[in-house]
Coordinates of C-alpha atoms in Angstrom, one line a residue:
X15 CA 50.9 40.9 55.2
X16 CA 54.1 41.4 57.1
X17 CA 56.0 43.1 54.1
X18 CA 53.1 45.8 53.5
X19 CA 53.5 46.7 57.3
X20 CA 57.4 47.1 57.7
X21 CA 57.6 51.0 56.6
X22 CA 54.9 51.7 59.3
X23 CA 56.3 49.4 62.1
X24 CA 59.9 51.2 61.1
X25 CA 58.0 54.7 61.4
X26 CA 56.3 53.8 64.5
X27 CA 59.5 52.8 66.6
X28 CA 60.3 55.5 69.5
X29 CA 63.6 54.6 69.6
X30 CA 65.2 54.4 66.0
X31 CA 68.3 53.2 67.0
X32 CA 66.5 49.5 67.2
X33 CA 67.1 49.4 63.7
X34 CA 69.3 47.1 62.3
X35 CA 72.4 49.1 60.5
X36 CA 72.0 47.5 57.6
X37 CA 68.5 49.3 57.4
X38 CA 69.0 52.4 58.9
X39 CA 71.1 55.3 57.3
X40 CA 69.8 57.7 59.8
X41 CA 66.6 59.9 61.4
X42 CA 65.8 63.1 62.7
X43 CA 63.1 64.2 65.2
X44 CA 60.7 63.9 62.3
X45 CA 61.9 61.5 60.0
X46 CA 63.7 58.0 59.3
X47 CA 65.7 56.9 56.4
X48 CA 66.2 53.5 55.8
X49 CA 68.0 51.7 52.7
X50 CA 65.4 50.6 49.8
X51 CA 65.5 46.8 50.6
X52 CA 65.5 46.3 46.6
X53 CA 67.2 49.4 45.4
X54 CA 66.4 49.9 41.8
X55 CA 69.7 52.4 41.2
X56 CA 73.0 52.4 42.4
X57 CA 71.7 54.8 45.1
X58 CA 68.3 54.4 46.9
X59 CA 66.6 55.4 50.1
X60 CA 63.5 56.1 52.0
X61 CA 62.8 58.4 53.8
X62 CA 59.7 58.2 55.9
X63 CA 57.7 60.3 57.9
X64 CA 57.5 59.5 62.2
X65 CA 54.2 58.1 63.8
X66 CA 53.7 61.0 65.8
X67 CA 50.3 60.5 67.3
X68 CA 50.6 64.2 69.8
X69 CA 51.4 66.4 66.4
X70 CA 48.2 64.3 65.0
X71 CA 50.2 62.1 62.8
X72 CA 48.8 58.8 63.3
X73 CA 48.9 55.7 61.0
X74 CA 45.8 56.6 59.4
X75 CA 46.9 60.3 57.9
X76 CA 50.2 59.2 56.8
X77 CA 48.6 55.7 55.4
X78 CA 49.9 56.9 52.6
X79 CA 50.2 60.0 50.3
X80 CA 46.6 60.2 49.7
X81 CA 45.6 60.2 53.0
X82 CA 48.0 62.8 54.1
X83 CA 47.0 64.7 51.3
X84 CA 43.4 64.5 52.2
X85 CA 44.0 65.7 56.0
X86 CA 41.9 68.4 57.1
X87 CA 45.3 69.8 58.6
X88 CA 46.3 70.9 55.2
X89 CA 49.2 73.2 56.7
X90 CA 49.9 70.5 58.8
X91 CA 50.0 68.1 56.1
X92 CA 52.2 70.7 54.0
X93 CA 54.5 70.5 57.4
X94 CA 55.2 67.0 57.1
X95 CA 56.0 67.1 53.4
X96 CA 58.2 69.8 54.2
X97 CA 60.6 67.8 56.6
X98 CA 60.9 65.3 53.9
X99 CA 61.8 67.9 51.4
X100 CA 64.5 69.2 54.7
X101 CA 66.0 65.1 55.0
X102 CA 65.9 64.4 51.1
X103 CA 68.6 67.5 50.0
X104 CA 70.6 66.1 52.9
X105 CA 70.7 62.6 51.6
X106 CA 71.0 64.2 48.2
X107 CA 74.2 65.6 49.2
X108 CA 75.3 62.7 50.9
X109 CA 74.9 60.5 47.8
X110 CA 77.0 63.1 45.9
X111 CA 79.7 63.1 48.5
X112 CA 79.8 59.1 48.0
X113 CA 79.6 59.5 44.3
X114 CA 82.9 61.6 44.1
X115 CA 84.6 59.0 46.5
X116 CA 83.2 55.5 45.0
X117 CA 83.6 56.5 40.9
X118 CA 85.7 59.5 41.1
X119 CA 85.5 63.3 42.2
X120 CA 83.8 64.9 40.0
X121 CA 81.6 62.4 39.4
X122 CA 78.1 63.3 40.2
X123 CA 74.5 63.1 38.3
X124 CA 71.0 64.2 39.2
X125 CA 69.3 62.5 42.1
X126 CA 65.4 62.7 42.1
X127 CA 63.0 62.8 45.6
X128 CA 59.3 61.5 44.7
X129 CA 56.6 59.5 45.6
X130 CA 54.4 56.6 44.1
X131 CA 51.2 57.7 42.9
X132 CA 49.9 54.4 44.0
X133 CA 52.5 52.6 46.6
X134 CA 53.3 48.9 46.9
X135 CA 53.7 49.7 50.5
X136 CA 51.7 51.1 54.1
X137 CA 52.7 54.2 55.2
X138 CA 54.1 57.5 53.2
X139 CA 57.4 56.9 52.0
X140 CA 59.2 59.3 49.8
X141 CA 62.1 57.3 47.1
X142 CA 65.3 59.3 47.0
X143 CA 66.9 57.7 43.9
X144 CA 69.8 58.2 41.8
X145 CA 69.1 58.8 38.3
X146 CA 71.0 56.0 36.8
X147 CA 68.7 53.3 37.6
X148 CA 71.2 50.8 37.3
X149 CA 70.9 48.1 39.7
X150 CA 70.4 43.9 39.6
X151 CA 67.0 44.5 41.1
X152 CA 65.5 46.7 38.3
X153 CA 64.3 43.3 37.1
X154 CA 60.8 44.5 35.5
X155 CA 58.8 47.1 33.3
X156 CA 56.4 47.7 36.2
X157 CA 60.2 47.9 38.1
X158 CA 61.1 50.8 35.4
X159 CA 57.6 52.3 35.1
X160 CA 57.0 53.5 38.8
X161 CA 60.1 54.9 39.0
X162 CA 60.9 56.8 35.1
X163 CA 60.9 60.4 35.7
X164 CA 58.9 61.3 32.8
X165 CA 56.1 59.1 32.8
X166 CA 54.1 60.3 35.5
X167 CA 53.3 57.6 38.1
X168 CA 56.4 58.7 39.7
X169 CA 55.4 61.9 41.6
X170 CA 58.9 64.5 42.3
X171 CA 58.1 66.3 46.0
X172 CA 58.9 69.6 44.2
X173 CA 55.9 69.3 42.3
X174 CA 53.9 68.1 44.8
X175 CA 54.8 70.7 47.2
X176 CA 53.5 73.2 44.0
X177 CA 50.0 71.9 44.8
X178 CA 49.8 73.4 47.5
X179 CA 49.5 76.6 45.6
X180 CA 46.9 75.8 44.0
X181 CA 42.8 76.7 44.5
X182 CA 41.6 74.1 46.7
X183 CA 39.4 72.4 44.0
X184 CA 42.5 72.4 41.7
X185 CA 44.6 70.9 44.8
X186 CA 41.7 68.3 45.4
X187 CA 41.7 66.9 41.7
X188 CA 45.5 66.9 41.6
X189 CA 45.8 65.1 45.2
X190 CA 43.0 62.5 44.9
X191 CA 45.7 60.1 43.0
X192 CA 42.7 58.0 41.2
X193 CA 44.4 54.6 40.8
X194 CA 42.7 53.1 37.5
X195 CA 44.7 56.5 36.1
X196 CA 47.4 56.0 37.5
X197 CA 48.2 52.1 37.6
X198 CA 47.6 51.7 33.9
X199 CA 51.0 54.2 33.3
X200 CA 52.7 50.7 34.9
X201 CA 51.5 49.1 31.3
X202 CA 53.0 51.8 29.0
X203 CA 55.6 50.8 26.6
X204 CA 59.5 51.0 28.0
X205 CA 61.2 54.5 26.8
X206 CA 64.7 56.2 28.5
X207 CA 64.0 59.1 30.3
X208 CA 66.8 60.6 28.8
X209 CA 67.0 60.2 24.9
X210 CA 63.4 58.6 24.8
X211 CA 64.8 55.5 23.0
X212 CA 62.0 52.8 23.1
X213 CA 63.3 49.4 24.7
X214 CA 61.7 46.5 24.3
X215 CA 62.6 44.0 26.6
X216 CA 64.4 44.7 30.4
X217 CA 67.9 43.3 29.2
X218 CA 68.0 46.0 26.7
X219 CA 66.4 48.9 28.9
X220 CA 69.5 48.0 31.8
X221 CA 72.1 47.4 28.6
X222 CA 71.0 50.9 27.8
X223 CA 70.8 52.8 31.1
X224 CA 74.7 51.1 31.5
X225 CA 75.8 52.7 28.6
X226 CA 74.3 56.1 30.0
X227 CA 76.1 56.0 33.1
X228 CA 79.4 54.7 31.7
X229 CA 79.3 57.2 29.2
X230 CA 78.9 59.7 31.6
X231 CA 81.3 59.0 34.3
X232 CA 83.7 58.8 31.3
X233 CA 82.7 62.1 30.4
X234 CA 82.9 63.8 33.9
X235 CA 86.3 61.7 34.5
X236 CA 87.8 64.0 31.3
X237 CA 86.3 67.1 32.1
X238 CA 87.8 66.4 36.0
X239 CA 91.4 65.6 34.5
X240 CA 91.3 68.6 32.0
X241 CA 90.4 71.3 35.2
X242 CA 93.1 69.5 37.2
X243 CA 95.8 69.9 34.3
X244 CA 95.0 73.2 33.6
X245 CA 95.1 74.3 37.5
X246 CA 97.5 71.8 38.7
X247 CA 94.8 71.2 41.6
X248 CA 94.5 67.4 42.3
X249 CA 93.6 67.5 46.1
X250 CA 90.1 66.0 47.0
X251 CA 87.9 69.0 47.1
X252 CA 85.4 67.7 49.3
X253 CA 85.2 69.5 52.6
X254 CA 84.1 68.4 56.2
X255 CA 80.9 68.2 56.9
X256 CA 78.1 67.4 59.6
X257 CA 76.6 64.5 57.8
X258 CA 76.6 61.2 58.7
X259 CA 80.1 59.2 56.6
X260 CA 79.4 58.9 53.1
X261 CA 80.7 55.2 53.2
X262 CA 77.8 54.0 55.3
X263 CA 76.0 54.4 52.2
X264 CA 77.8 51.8 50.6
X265 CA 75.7 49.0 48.5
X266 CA 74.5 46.0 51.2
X267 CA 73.8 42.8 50.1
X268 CA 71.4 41.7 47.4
X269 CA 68.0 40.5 48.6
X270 CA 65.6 38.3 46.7
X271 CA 63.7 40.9 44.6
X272 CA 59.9 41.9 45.4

């Protein structure tokens, strides 16, 4: 299917700048990032690895994170995750820059890099993602399962990155990503991340992860106005900086969900 292939046609394109702009956020020598076509938070990328069949990365080893992790280039492999590690903390601190401008400086909350242990898609793609989850196309509990921090089918790249220290037998139990363990996680009941409340039904879970947010921007809003009255200091504090505009991160269009 078409839809599987599109992170591995994107990856294998010599020329990134054929991508539309309303895909691309931006690429490096070694990576791509492209907007999540059905972001399930209010900020949501991908940032994917380059076909880069001279340096041995072909189709086949970054198939997916399983095959990548199986490599026989294990420093190699270790490389690649690397540069991904290198482009996520950029976007990171882009989607912090465009937090402060679109709900207010001062505004900021935690924004997780990671992996699905078993992807919907071809081709290693690593999810940066706010942590607010809130977004009309978290629309299901498989939607909220693959991507809750806590429950463990959602893999962060810093702990990933920790296998790599670990004996090779340890490494190789950790990286062979069985999917019957893995895709029965998707099945678990609905819980927040954050409080562990149990939600029962996907209206509730978004009503709930709203609240969160709101809450917390209210929160960050009073501690912002109580530093700015008590040092007089109401200038935007964020500085220049060699990163692509913040506002080309803003929201596109709504797609029909997957």
């Amino acid at each position: 299917m078409a839809f599987l292939r599109a992170l591995k046609d994107f990856a294998c394109l010599p020329d990134p700048k054929t991508i539309p702009p309303s895909n691309l956020l931006k690429y490096t020598d070694t990576t791509i990032t492209i907007f999540d076509k059905y972001p399930k938070a209010n900020f949501h990328f991908l940032v994917l690895p380059r076909v880069r069949p001279d340096a041995g990365l072909t189709t086949t080893v970054l198939h997916d994170l399983k095959s990548l992790l199986a490599w026989k280039e294990k420093e190699k492999a270790l490389e690649v995750l690397k540069d991904l590690e290198k482009e996520s903390k950029e976007i990171q601190e882009m989607v912090r820059d465009e937090m402060h401008k679109r709900f207010g400086e001062g505004c900021e909350w935690k924004v997780f890099a990671g992996f699905h242990a078993v992807p919907s898609m071809h081709h290693v793609h690593l999810h940066v993602i706010s942590s607010d989850y809130v977004s009309p196309s978290l629309k299901t509990k498989k939607h909220w399962n693959s991507f809750s921090p806590k429950l463990g089918f959602f893999l962060e790249l810093k702990d990933v990155l920790e296998w790599f220290q670990l004996p090779d037998d340890a490494f190789k139990k950790r990286a062979s990503l069985p999917e019957s363990r893995y895709e029965s996680l998707l099945k678990s009941d609905m819980q927040c991340w954050r409080c562990d409340t149990d939600l029962k039904t996907v209206p509730k879970l978004k009503e709930h992860l709203q609240t969160h947010l709101d809450r917390d921007i209210a929160r960050m809003k009073k501690k912002r106005k109580h530093e700015i009255d008590l040092t007089g200091d109401d200038e935007n504090e964020a500085g220049t900086s060699d990163r692509p505009p913040a506002a080309k991160m803003a929201k596109r269009p709504e797609g029909k969900s997957e």
